Amino acid sequence: MLRTRSTLAYRTDIDGLRAVAVLLVVFFHLKLLKVWGGFIGVDIFFVISGFLISSVILKEITESRFSLSSFYQRRIRRILPALVLSTAVTAAAAAVFLFPSELESFARSLLAASFSVSNFFFWLHSGYFAAPASEQPLLHTWSLAVEEQFYIFFPLFLLGVRRFFPGRFKLAVVLLASASFALSAVGVYRFTNATFYLPLTRAWELLLGTMLSLQLFPALTTRAAREAAATAGLLMILIPAFRYEVSVPFPGLAALPPCLGAALIIAAGQHGTSFVGRLLSTRPVVFIGLISYSLYLWHWPIIVFQKMGMLQPPGAAEHTVKAIVFLLSLLVATLSWRYIERPFRNGGLSLSAATTFRFATASTLALALAAALLLASHGFPSRYSAQQVQVASYADQDTYATYRIGSCYINTTVPYDRTKCLQRDASRKNYLLFGDSHAAHLWYGLAEVFPQVNFLEAASSGCEPLLTHRIFDTGRCNDIMDYVLHQYLPTHHVDKLLLAARWEQGDLDQLGPTLAYLKTQGIAVVLFGPIMQYDSPLPRLLAISLKHDDAALPLRHELTRYRALDERMALLAATQWKVPYVSFFKLLCPDNACERYAAQNVPLQVDYGHLSREGSVFVAQRLKQSGLLDAAAPAQQLPAAQP
């Protein structure tokens, strides 16, 4: 994300490539334009940073004028001012919007971010794609920590090579990059979170940029070669951006196409121009690239606090809110770039060497002190009543353990335990619960309320139970879904197959053929529709509604598209698919007033839509009362929902 005009010729196409990277990340976080794989933008940034920083360091080392002190001073002036300001503002917003338990968690992440180790913190506390991570205002600082660790250790590595293995720069970089890539390719399947966050498994992406600066690849001196390389590079970025999903094991091999794509575009611009290079060099694109660092810093806290603070115009549609958040992020980033980044880097606020290091020390200690204060106060619980704190605390409770996570519900690349999770019981009815996390959250309640039924479970995060193959999924989804649909069900009798998922409108075209296939196998299916979902965690909505005595607040933040989807699925189930259908809206929303609590001060759901432990039991009890899963009734007698 860095540029040094004084020692490296300025390239507008690289700023344009920065723009592509940051927009992919922002669109991914906002869920805009179906950029499901926009997380690859961070990897593009790594390649760019590796190229630019290595070019500067190697040039200065070659000219025998490299100084660690001078290098660190430039990095501090480039990175720290905007980072400190955005972090301080984020901390102030957290003190206003977050509930005590949330504020304590934020304080721990603030402490980690202060010392540039937030990647280690989030490795130990949260998966990047897990639901709780979406409520962490400083989650995005993990990538900054990786870069900062690279800036600290890479110059030392190069100086060590120069001292002890003179003339072996290229070999040392290639060996280190190869080892890092191999570790990433293997680790993504065995140590998923660690591989995502740790510098050792990300180093190859930065070192790919270093290899470009060392000119280890053939020079693209002809116009045809540059055009082909740049075009291929752009496609290698855009195709994963639109086709990857969070279920793709990442980084590993899946990170190779976008990283090579970025490298090809950079390489194409080293010896001339190309159509892609000119496109990236247009003024609007370059401007986004110039503000890309600030845009990356500010967009995520704005997204998080907009959701957690429910800050939106009354009655605004979801896409309108996203557009406002995007434009606000651009505005704040522009101001940050204009009045913080530029003045501190080479303007009126530029600091001397000694002052720069004093500023770094003081700002680090100030942020760490703020984190310590938040922790010592236990998140300032006096801001809320005991009831509000109790209700809000359910957003932090580990209810996912009730899903049998890591064995029957898979959210990483650990193996699915077929022996345990598909073990039939000859003395009871055997029902197979099949789908994603919206299937897994039903298991605990069903097992508690229907002891006469043996509930088997096959569930995987983000994996709808459909026949469709996910092109870029290299393991988890396709393996589990294919095994159950094509191997287990045709050869093992189950009394009912309970199909549940976080359905979207786009799933219906494939759901029909899947149900038809199951019918040909003679399998009795019960289809569960979408559950109520919200734009913020339900415990937070309920606590705020209590604070402001506004019982209608959760309804205003319900995602209404799932009501429409439920009506559509109920109609199709009754008229075309001919399968029993469970409508959560009919089950839990009599007279359109949905249940929000499973018991007194116990929210029905723990986040945007997943059931709490008590909520799972509550739903199962309603199912039992409805007779929809009556174990004594043959499958063909189960009532279907009416449109």
XYZ file of C-alpha atoms in Angstrom:
643
model
C 0.000 0.000 0.000
C 3.086 2.196 -0.108
C 4.755 4.516 -2.553
C 8.159 6.182 -2.424
C 8.590 8.779 -5.144
C 12.137 9.745 -4.204
C 13.790 6.406 -4.907
C 11.364 4.705 -7.282
C 9.805 6.005 -10.478
C 6.142 6.739 -9.821
C 3.755 4.463 -11.704
C 0.116 5.441 -12.052
C -0.844 1.884 -13.019
C 0.268 0.648 -9.597
C -1.951 3.219 -7.927
C -4.716 1.947 -10.217
C -3.980 -1.609 -9.099
C -4.258 -0.413 -5.501
C -7.687 0.956 -6.389
C -8.778 -2.441 -7.696
C -7.501 -4.108 -4.522
C -9.207 -1.772 -2.072
C -12.502 -1.693 -3.983
C -12.610 -5.487 -3.995
C -12.187 -5.516 -0.218
C -14.796 -2.782 0.348
C -17.328 -4.398 -1.993
C -16.763 -7.742 -0.290
C -17.373 -6.247 3.140
C -20.473 -4.392 1.941
C -21.685 -7.393 -0.069
C -21.955 -5.223 -3.167
C -21.936 -6.285 -6.841
C -21.649 -9.983 -5.892
C -17.922 -9.651 -5.246
C -17.989 -12.759 -3.045
C -14.219 -13.251 -3.326
C -13.244 -9.633 -2.761
C -11.060 -10.675 0.173
C -8.332 -11.336 -2.415
C -7.784 -7.579 -2.497
C -5.571 -7.909 0.567
C -3.349 -10.380 -1.282
C -2.989 -7.921 -4.152
C -1.898 -5.286 -1.640
C 0.724 -7.685 -0.296
C 2.231 -8.203 -3.751
C 2.284 -4.454 -4.427
C 3.875 -3.702 -1.045
C 6.473 -6.420 -1.514
C 7.437 -4.998 -4.919
C 7.652 -1.350 -3.871
C 9.376 -1.819 -0.547
C 11.857 -4.325 -1.960
C 12.650 -2.028 -4.882
C 13.504 0.773 -2.469
C 15.497 -1.363 -0.028
C 17.460 -3.239 -2.691
C 18.325 -0.041 -4.539
C 19.617 1.559 -1.346
C 21.533 -1.562 -0.327
C 23.103 -1.779 -3.787
C 24.164 1.870 -3.506
C 25.466 1.256 0.054
C 23.207 3.930 1.515
C 20.561 1.829 3.236
C 19.792 2.801 6.827
C 17.448 0.854 9.067
C 16.695 3.995 11.053
C 15.812 5.955 7.932
C 13.714 3.101 6.569
C 11.710 2.696 9.777
C 11.269 6.453 9.969
C 9.699 6.517 6.487
C 7.407 3.605 7.340
C 6.242 5.301 10.549
C 5.500 8.577 8.776
C 3.627 6.731 6.034
C 1.617 4.308 8.142
C 1.190 5.540 11.680
C -0.562 8.959 11.585
C -3.657 7.805 9.697
C -3.683 4.506 11.572
C -3.495 6.183 14.988
C -6.275 8.632 14.124
C -8.613 5.991 12.706
C -7.939 3.687 15.667
C -8.532 6.461 18.196
C -11.810 7.459 16.540
C -12.815 3.789 16.405
C -12.088 3.435 20.125
C -14.226 6.490 20.899
C -17.075 5.083 18.807
C -16.706 1.721 20.544
C -17.114 3.387 23.939
C -20.410 4.837 22.722
C -21.942 1.976 20.751
C -20.634 -1.260 22.252
C -22.093 -3.114 25.195
C -19.762 -4.006 28.098
C -18.774 -7.500 26.947
C -18.287 -6.210 23.393
C -16.208 -3.295 24.639
C -13.934 -5.604 26.615
C -13.373 -7.737 23.522
C -12.668 -4.581 21.524
C -10.151 -3.419 24.136
C -8.184 -6.638 23.764
C -8.079 -6.192 19.985
C -7.051 -2.530 20.489
C -4.159 -3.625 22.677
C -3.040 -6.078 19.997
C -3.400 -3.495 17.221
C -1.362 -0.983 19.239
C 1.644 -3.300 19.121
C 1.066 -4.512 15.523
C 0.157 -8.065 16.520
C -3.570 -8.029 15.769
C -3.115 -10.850 13.264
C -2.026 -13.089 16.164
C -4.959 -11.865 18.259
C -7.580 -12.653 15.621
C -5.907 -15.973 14.832
C -6.451 -17.017 18.442
C -9.893 -15.476 18.895
C -11.789 -15.434 15.608
C -11.877 -16.829 12.106
C -11.918 -14.054 9.513
C -15.097 -15.364 7.853
C -16.884 -16.381 11.058
C -19.991 -14.418 12.067
C -18.503 -12.939 15.297
C -15.631 -11.464 13.296
C -18.048 -9.193 11.427
C -18.637 -7.344 14.693
C -14.936 -6.627 15.409
C -14.201 -2.983 14.478
C -10.439 -3.609 14.254
C -10.549 -6.896 12.362
C -9.066 -5.279 9.246
C -5.860 -4.370 11.105
C -4.687 -7.988 10.826
C -3.326 -7.326 7.323
C -1.597 -4.128 8.457
C 0.077 -6.141 11.214
C 1.354 -8.663 8.660
C 2.838 -5.856 6.545
C 4.363 -4.129 9.562
C 5.995 -7.385 10.652
C 7.354 -7.737 7.112
C 8.790 -4.206 7.270
C 10.497 -4.988 10.562
C 12.091 -8.307 9.652
C 12.612 -8.226 5.872
C 15.359 -5.558 5.905
C 17.115 -7.487 8.673
C 16.870 -10.638 6.558
C 18.390 -8.886 3.539
C 21.175 -7.349 5.593
C 21.911 -10.766 7.075
C 22.111 -12.330 3.605
C 24.385 -9.524 2.467
C 26.637 -10.022 5.499
C 26.905 -13.801 5.549
C 25.948 -14.890 2.006
C 27.032 -12.054 -0.308
C 25.647 -12.311 -3.811
C 22.897 -14.755 -2.766
C 19.970 -12.296 -2.551
C 17.979 -13.991 -5.286
C 18.502 -17.535 -4.062
C 17.628 -16.559 -0.486
C 14.398 -14.830 -1.543
C 13.337 -17.711 -3.805
C 13.985 -20.321 -1.100
C 12.124 -18.319 1.548
C 9.166 -17.652 -0.777
C 8.990 -21.314 -1.801
C 9.019 -22.490 1.814
C 6.321 -19.981 2.750
C 4.112 -20.994 -0.192
C 4.496 -24.702 0.589
C 3.604 -24.050 4.221
C 0.546 -22.055 3.125
C -0.604 -24.705 0.633
C -0.453 -27.439 3.275
C -1.440 -25.377 6.289
C -4.697 -24.120 4.792
C -6.059 -27.650 5.193
C -4.541 -28.448 8.575
C -4.224 -25.101 10.394
C -6.802 -22.942 8.660
C -6.904 -19.879 10.918
C -3.167 -19.820 11.531
C -2.475 -20.058 7.801
C -4.815 -17.162 7.105
C -3.360 -14.787 9.685
C 0.301 -15.576 10.288
C 3.194 -13.868 8.492
C 5.040 -17.104 7.693
C 2.185 -18.318 5.476
C 1.643 -14.880 3.917
C 5.301 -14.014 3.324
C 5.354 -15.596 -0.145
C 2.825 -13.038 -1.387
C 5.050 -10.137 -0.351
C 8.137 -11.993 -1.583
C 6.481 -12.463 -4.976
C 6.704 -8.686 -5.236
C 10.323 -8.896 -4.130
C 11.040 -11.389 -6.905
C 9.593 -8.881 -9.377
C 11.894 -6.164 -8.068
C 14.849 -8.568 -8.453
C 13.808 -9.145 -12.094
C 13.668 -12.908 -11.656
C 11.033 -13.213 -14.388
C 11.464 -12.709 -18.147
C 11.264 -9.057 -19.182
C 8.077 -8.179 -21.100
C 9.741 -5.918 -23.615
C 7.393 -6.413 -26.574
C 3.967 -4.805 -26.866
C 2.274 -8.164 -27.473
C 3.832 -9.719 -24.380
C 2.777 -6.780 -22.206
C -0.797 -6.828 -23.515
C -1.115 -10.571 -23.010
C 0.405 -10.493 -19.513
C -1.650 -7.518 -18.290
C -4.906 -8.895 -19.696
C -4.254 -12.318 -18.210
C -3.326 -10.675 -14.923
C -6.571 -8.693 -14.740
C -8.613 -11.818 -15.488
C -6.716 -13.752 -12.805
C -7.871 -11.107 -10.341
C -11.453 -10.549 -11.492
C -12.472 -14.191 -11.958
C -11.597 -15.196 -8.359
C -13.120 -11.933 -7.098
C -16.502 -12.911 -8.528
C -16.250 -16.691 -8.254
C -14.503 -17.419 -4.968
C -16.639 -17.916 -1.874
C -15.718 -17.897 1.794
C -15.765 -21.705 1.719
C -12.667 -21.734 -0.524
C -9.613 -22.867 1.503
C -7.577 -19.678 1.624
C -4.845 -18.516 1.132
C -2.946 -21.607 -0.067
C -3.222 -22.517 -3.733
C -6.355 -20.401 -4.114
C -4.321 -17.242 -3.469
C -1.945 -18.000 -6.330
C -4.119 -16.733 -9.256
C -4.824 -13.236 -7.846
C -1.238 -12.843 -6.635
C 0.174 -13.897 -9.993
C -2.388 -11.637 -11.649
C -1.120 -8.647 -9.694
C 2.475 -9.637 -10.467
C 1.734 -9.866 -14.211
C 0.191 -6.388 -14.258
C 3.161 -4.934 -12.372
C 5.626 -6.768 -14.638
C 3.828 -5.561 -17.765
C 4.295 -1.972 -16.628
C 8.019 -2.290 -15.974
C 8.975 -2.028 -19.636
C 6.159 -0.053 -21.223
C 2.415 0.338 -21.257
C -0.620 -1.760 -22.120
C -4.373 -1.334 -22.453
C -4.887 -2.574 -18.897
C -2.129 -0.268 -17.679
C -3.738 2.736 -19.360
C -7.114 1.759 -17.922
C -5.619 1.593 -14.443
C -3.929 4.949 -15.021
C -7.120 6.908 -15.619
C -7.539 9.764 -13.154
C -10.574 8.467 -11.197
C -8.958 5.053 -10.741
C -5.618 6.580 -9.717
C -7.367 8.816 -7.195
C -8.971 5.785 -5.520
C -5.501 4.255 -5.447
C -4.063 7.355 -3.789
C -6.642 7.216 -0.989
C -6.604 3.403 -0.824
C -4.714 3.212 2.474
C -7.111 5.580 4.218
C -10.095 3.926 2.557
C -8.942 0.561 3.869
C -8.451 1.995 7.360
C -11.811 3.734 7.635
C -14.320 1.665 5.668
C -14.496 -1.311 8.033
C -15.150 0.587 11.296
C -17.804 2.627 9.457
C -19.492 -0.581 8.254
C -19.375 -2.176 11.710
C -20.685 0.831 13.617
C -23.382 1.517 11.062
C -24.696 -1.977 11.699
C -24.149 -2.088 15.439
C -25.416 1.431 16.028
C -28.343 0.991 13.625
C -27.377 4.294 11.994
C -29.518 4.645 8.899
C -32.270 6.848 7.495
C -35.764 5.695 8.588
C -37.228 3.310 6.053
C -34.093 3.237 3.912
C -33.678 0.166 1.725
C -30.668 -2.085 2.294
C -28.966 -1.100 -0.976
C -29.478 2.591 -0.131
C -27.760 2.126 3.228
C -24.846 0.337 1.535
C -24.484 3.162 -0.983
C -24.445 5.742 1.826
C -21.817 3.767 3.749
C -19.660 3.471 0.629
C -19.861 7.188 -0.166
C -19.190 8.116 3.464
C -16.130 5.851 3.462
C -14.840 7.586 0.328
C -15.391 11.010 1.879
C -13.662 10.187 5.164
C -10.794 8.479 3.311
C -10.312 11.519 1.090
C -10.145 13.832 4.119
C -7.746 11.461 5.885
C -5.482 11.314 2.837
C -5.568 15.064 2.259
C -5.121 16.283 5.824
C -3.292 13.433 7.573
C -1.396 11.196 5.147
C 0.076 13.850 2.846
C 1.056 16.437 5.480
C 2.783 13.860 7.676
C 4.552 12.199 4.771
C 5.951 15.170 2.897
C 4.049 18.287 3.995
C 3.891 20.734 6.838
C 3.465 18.054 9.503
C 6.530 16.075 8.457
C 8.527 15.060 11.535
C 12.234 14.896 12.195
C 13.850 11.542 12.809
C 13.897 11.818 16.597
C 10.375 13.255 16.744
C 9.109 10.464 14.488
C 10.235 7.751 16.867
C 8.947 9.675 19.883
C 5.581 10.033 18.135
C 5.492 6.277 17.439
C 6.281 5.444 21.061
C 3.827 7.953 22.519
C 0.938 6.988 20.218
C 1.478 3.278 20.879
C 1.481 3.792 24.623
C -1.570 6.070 24.446
C -3.623 3.463 22.564
C -2.419 0.718 24.895
C -3.375 2.852 27.903
C -6.848 3.416 26.447
C -7.222 -0.353 25.989
C -6.106 -0.973 29.573
C -8.629 1.573 30.848
C -11.475 -0.119 28.974
C -10.451 -3.499 30.362
C -10.040 -2.224 33.917
C -13.530 -0.701 33.787
C -15.005 -3.982 32.481
C -16.488 -2.097 29.553
C -18.224 0.591 31.651
C -21.315 -1.492 32.500
C -22.964 1.432 34.313
C -24.051 2.775 30.911
C -26.760 0.087 30.793
C -29.208 -1.623 33.122
C -28.574 -5.153 34.380
C -31.353 -6.459 32.130
C -29.893 -4.778 29.049
C -26.424 -6.146 29.819
C -27.824 -9.653 30.308
C -29.734 -9.600 27.016
C -26.778 -8.147 25.080
C -24.399 -10.739 26.539
C -26.024 -13.473 24.447
C -24.280 -12.039 21.394
C -20.978 -13.219 22.918
C -22.036 -16.627 24.175
C -20.508 -19.664 22.519
C -23.686 -21.348 21.339
C -21.876 -22.810 18.351
C -20.699 -25.684 20.564
C -24.273 -26.991 20.482
C -23.958 -27.388 16.710
C -21.321 -30.123 17.258
C -18.805 -27.899 15.556
C -15.694 -29.633 14.265
C -17.335 -33.028 13.917
C -20.890 -32.902 12.525
C -20.901 -29.207 11.653
C -17.764 -28.234 9.747
C -16.703 -24.601 9.442
C -13.057 -25.253 8.569
C -11.249 -27.894 6.559
C -11.160 -30.443 9.387
C -12.577 -33.825 8.296
C -16.271 -34.544 8.710
C -16.797 -37.353 11.238
C -18.989 -39.750 9.253
C -18.899 -42.503 11.870
C -20.178 -40.310 14.687
C -22.563 -38.065 12.775
C -24.250 -40.624 10.514
C -24.599 -43.419 13.059
C -28.100 -44.877 12.761
C -30.072 -46.318 15.668
C -32.168 -49.418 14.902
C -34.401 -48.803 17.923
C -35.527 -45.320 16.862
C -36.543 -43.336 13.819
C -33.535 -41.880 12.000
C -33.794 -38.326 10.662
C -30.864 -36.737 8.836
C -30.433 -32.975 9.338
C -28.639 -31.777 6.213
C -27.416 -28.323 5.221
C -25.327 -25.413 6.485
C -25.192 -23.598 9.836
C -28.939 -22.952 9.576
C -29.366 -26.708 9.728
C -26.785 -27.151 12.500
C -28.501 -24.659 14.821
C -31.612 -26.877 14.840
C -29.834 -30.033 16.020
C -29.616 -29.323 19.744
C -33.288 -28.455 20.143
C -34.486 -31.352 18.004
C -32.379 -33.846 19.940
C -33.708 -32.469 23.244
C -37.396 -32.278 22.322
C -37.674 -35.446 20.203
C -35.828 -38.119 22.246
C -37.676 -40.838 20.323
C -35.822 -39.796 17.154
C -32.147 -40.267 16.351
C -31.028 -37.082 14.591
C -28.082 -37.596 12.268
C -26.283 -34.452 11.145
C -24.313 -33.420 8.066
C -23.742 -29.678 8.028
C -21.035 -27.380 6.747
C -20.682 -23.615 6.978
C -21.851 -21.767 3.871
C -22.733 -24.981 2.045
C -26.307 -25.231 0.799
C -27.423 -28.876 0.338
C -27.684 -28.722 -3.437
C -26.555 -30.883 -6.345
C -24.680 -27.935 -7.822
C -20.894 -28.132 -7.690
C -19.002 -25.139 -6.361
C -16.326 -24.637 -8.995
C -13.699 -23.082 -6.730
C -14.395 -25.138 -3.634
C -11.470 -27.532 -3.289
C -12.813 -29.656 -0.492
C -15.260 -29.063 2.299
C -18.559 -28.207 0.556
C -18.332 -30.485 -2.441
C -16.972 -33.420 -0.444
C -19.683 -33.393 2.235
C -22.587 -32.592 -0.078
C -21.523 -35.105 -2.719
C -20.960 -37.844 -0.159
C -24.374 -37.448 1.459
C -26.322 -37.006 -1.781
C -24.607 -39.586 -3.980
C -23.140 -42.167 -1.613
C -24.806 -42.185 1.777
C -28.487 -41.571 1.002
C -28.770 -44.043 -1.921
C -27.350 -46.842 0.250
C -28.574 -45.997 3.772
C -32.210 -45.666 4.769
C -33.261 -42.589 6.731
C -36.866 -42.058 7.761
C -36.735 -38.373 6.885
C -34.246 -35.961 5.372
C -34.511 -32.511 6.946
C -33.193 -29.992 4.434
C -32.267 -26.593 5.937
C -29.995 -23.734 4.936
C -29.628 -19.988 4.769
C -31.517 -19.962 1.506
C -31.312 -17.083 -0.948
C -33.448 -16.363 -3.991
C -30.682 -17.613 -6.278
C -30.808 -21.086 -4.696
C -34.333 -21.879 -5.869
C -33.355 -22.821 -9.435
C -31.091 -25.557 -8.059
C -33.298 -26.528 -5.130
C -36.005 -27.840 -7.447
C -33.719 -30.317 -9.269
C -32.203 -31.382 -5.929
C -35.626 -32.208 -4.507
C -36.539 -34.048 -7.711
C -33.358 -36.130 -7.431
C -34.141 -37.014 -3.811
C -37.634 -38.138 -4.838
C -36.149 -40.507 -7.426
C -34.155 -42.050 -4.571
C -37.358 -42.607 -2.575
C -36.247 -40.257 0.196
C -38.874 -38.490 2.330
C -37.866 -34.844 2.540
C -38.994 -32.078 4.893
C -37.861 -28.666 3.617
C -37.159 -25.891 6.113
C -37.488 -22.327 4.852
C -35.465 -19.244 5.850
C -35.579 -18.066 9.446
C -35.985 -14.431 10.509
C -32.773 -12.472 9.929
C -31.619 -8.999 10.925
C -29.076 -6.413 9.872
C -27.555 -6.466 13.395
C -27.267 -9.168 16.077
C -30.672 -9.752 17.664
C -29.366 -9.540 21.290
C -28.014 -6.073 20.492
C -31.289 -5.003 18.892
C -33.253 -6.253 21.894
C -30.955 -4.543 24.401
C -31.203 -1.241 22.542
C -34.964 -1.603 22.271
C -35.056 -2.019 26.062
C -32.802 1.004 26.580
C -35.008 3.222 24.431
C -38.310 1.519 25.335
C -38.870 0.822 21.637
C -40.358 -2.652 21.222
C -40.737 -2.216 17.460
C -37.018 -1.638 16.848
C -36.131 -5.285 15.979
C -38.909 -5.363 13.386
C -37.503 -2.279 11.669
C -34.152 -4.027 11.363
C -35.485 -7.315 10.072
C -34.308 -8.238 6.564
C -37.687 -8.353 4.871
C -36.438 -10.178 1.794
C -36.534 -13.421 3.780
C -40.267 -13.034 4.415
C -40.805 -12.735 0.658
C -38.499 -15.699 0.054
C -40.419 -17.771 2.600
C -43.712 -17.060 0.828
C -42.154 -18.005 -2.510
C -40.698 -21.263 -1.164
C -43.964 -22.203 0.568
C -45.819 -21.759 -2.732
C -43.265 -23.804 -4.700
C -43.212 -26.542 -2.047
C -46.994 -26.899 -2.227
C -47.525 -26.565 -5.984
C -44.358 -27.731 -7.780
C -41.958 -29.500 -5.477
C -44.698 -31.360 -3.554
C -42.724 -31.627 -0.320
C -43.658 -30.825 3.298
C -42.480 -27.315 4.131
C -41.664 -25.757 7.498
C -42.161 -21.992 7.518
C -40.419 -20.380 10.473
C -42.477 -17.268 9.855
C -45.716 -19.231 10.272
C -44.249 -21.112 13.206
C -42.779 -18.144 15.078
C -44.630 -15.081 13.824
C -48.335 -15.378 14.671
C -50.139 -12.286 13.361
C -46.763 -11.186 11.892
C -45.391 -10.497 15.383
C -42.255 -12.648 15.509
C -40.929 -14.209 18.671
C -37.712 -12.508 19.773
C -37.138 -14.275 23.092
C -36.827 -17.987 23.903
C -37.335 -17.249 27.621
C -37.226 -14.226 29.892
C -34.217 -12.088 28.891
C -32.981 -14.912 26.640
C -32.872 -13.915 22.948
C -34.114 -16.427 20.419
C -31.040 -15.825 18.240
C -27.433 -14.929 19.008
C -26.504 -12.974 15.906
C -28.188 -12.012 12.637
C -30.073 -15.302 12.499
C -28.516 -18.294 14.296
C -30.531 -19.751 17.155
C -29.303 -19.635 20.724
C -29.212 -22.887 22.677
C -32.530 -21.961 24.306
C -33.846 -20.718 20.965
C -33.132 -24.061 19.348
C -35.185 -25.815 22.047
C -37.963 -23.224 21.720
C -38.215 -23.788 17.955
C -38.196 -27.571 18.401
C -41.044 -27.291 20.907
C -43.051 -25.262 18.410
C -42.323 -27.892 15.784
C -43.550 -30.593 18.132
C -46.753 -28.668 18.823
C -47.325 -28.212 15.097
C -46.986 -31.939 14.371
C -44.712 -31.227 11.401
C -42.117 -33.679 12.685
C -44.434 -36.172 14.355
C -42.313 -39.319 14.526
C -45.392 -41.523 14.475
C -46.688 -40.138 11.203
C -45.522 -41.576 7.855
C -43.658 -39.085 5.725
C -46.471 -38.744 3.182
C -48.876 -37.642 5.924
C -46.801 -34.667 6.998
C -48.756 -31.474 6.309
C -47.339 -29.066 3.785
C -47.424 -25.334 4.363
C -50.066 -23.491 2.388
C -49.105 -20.530 0.255
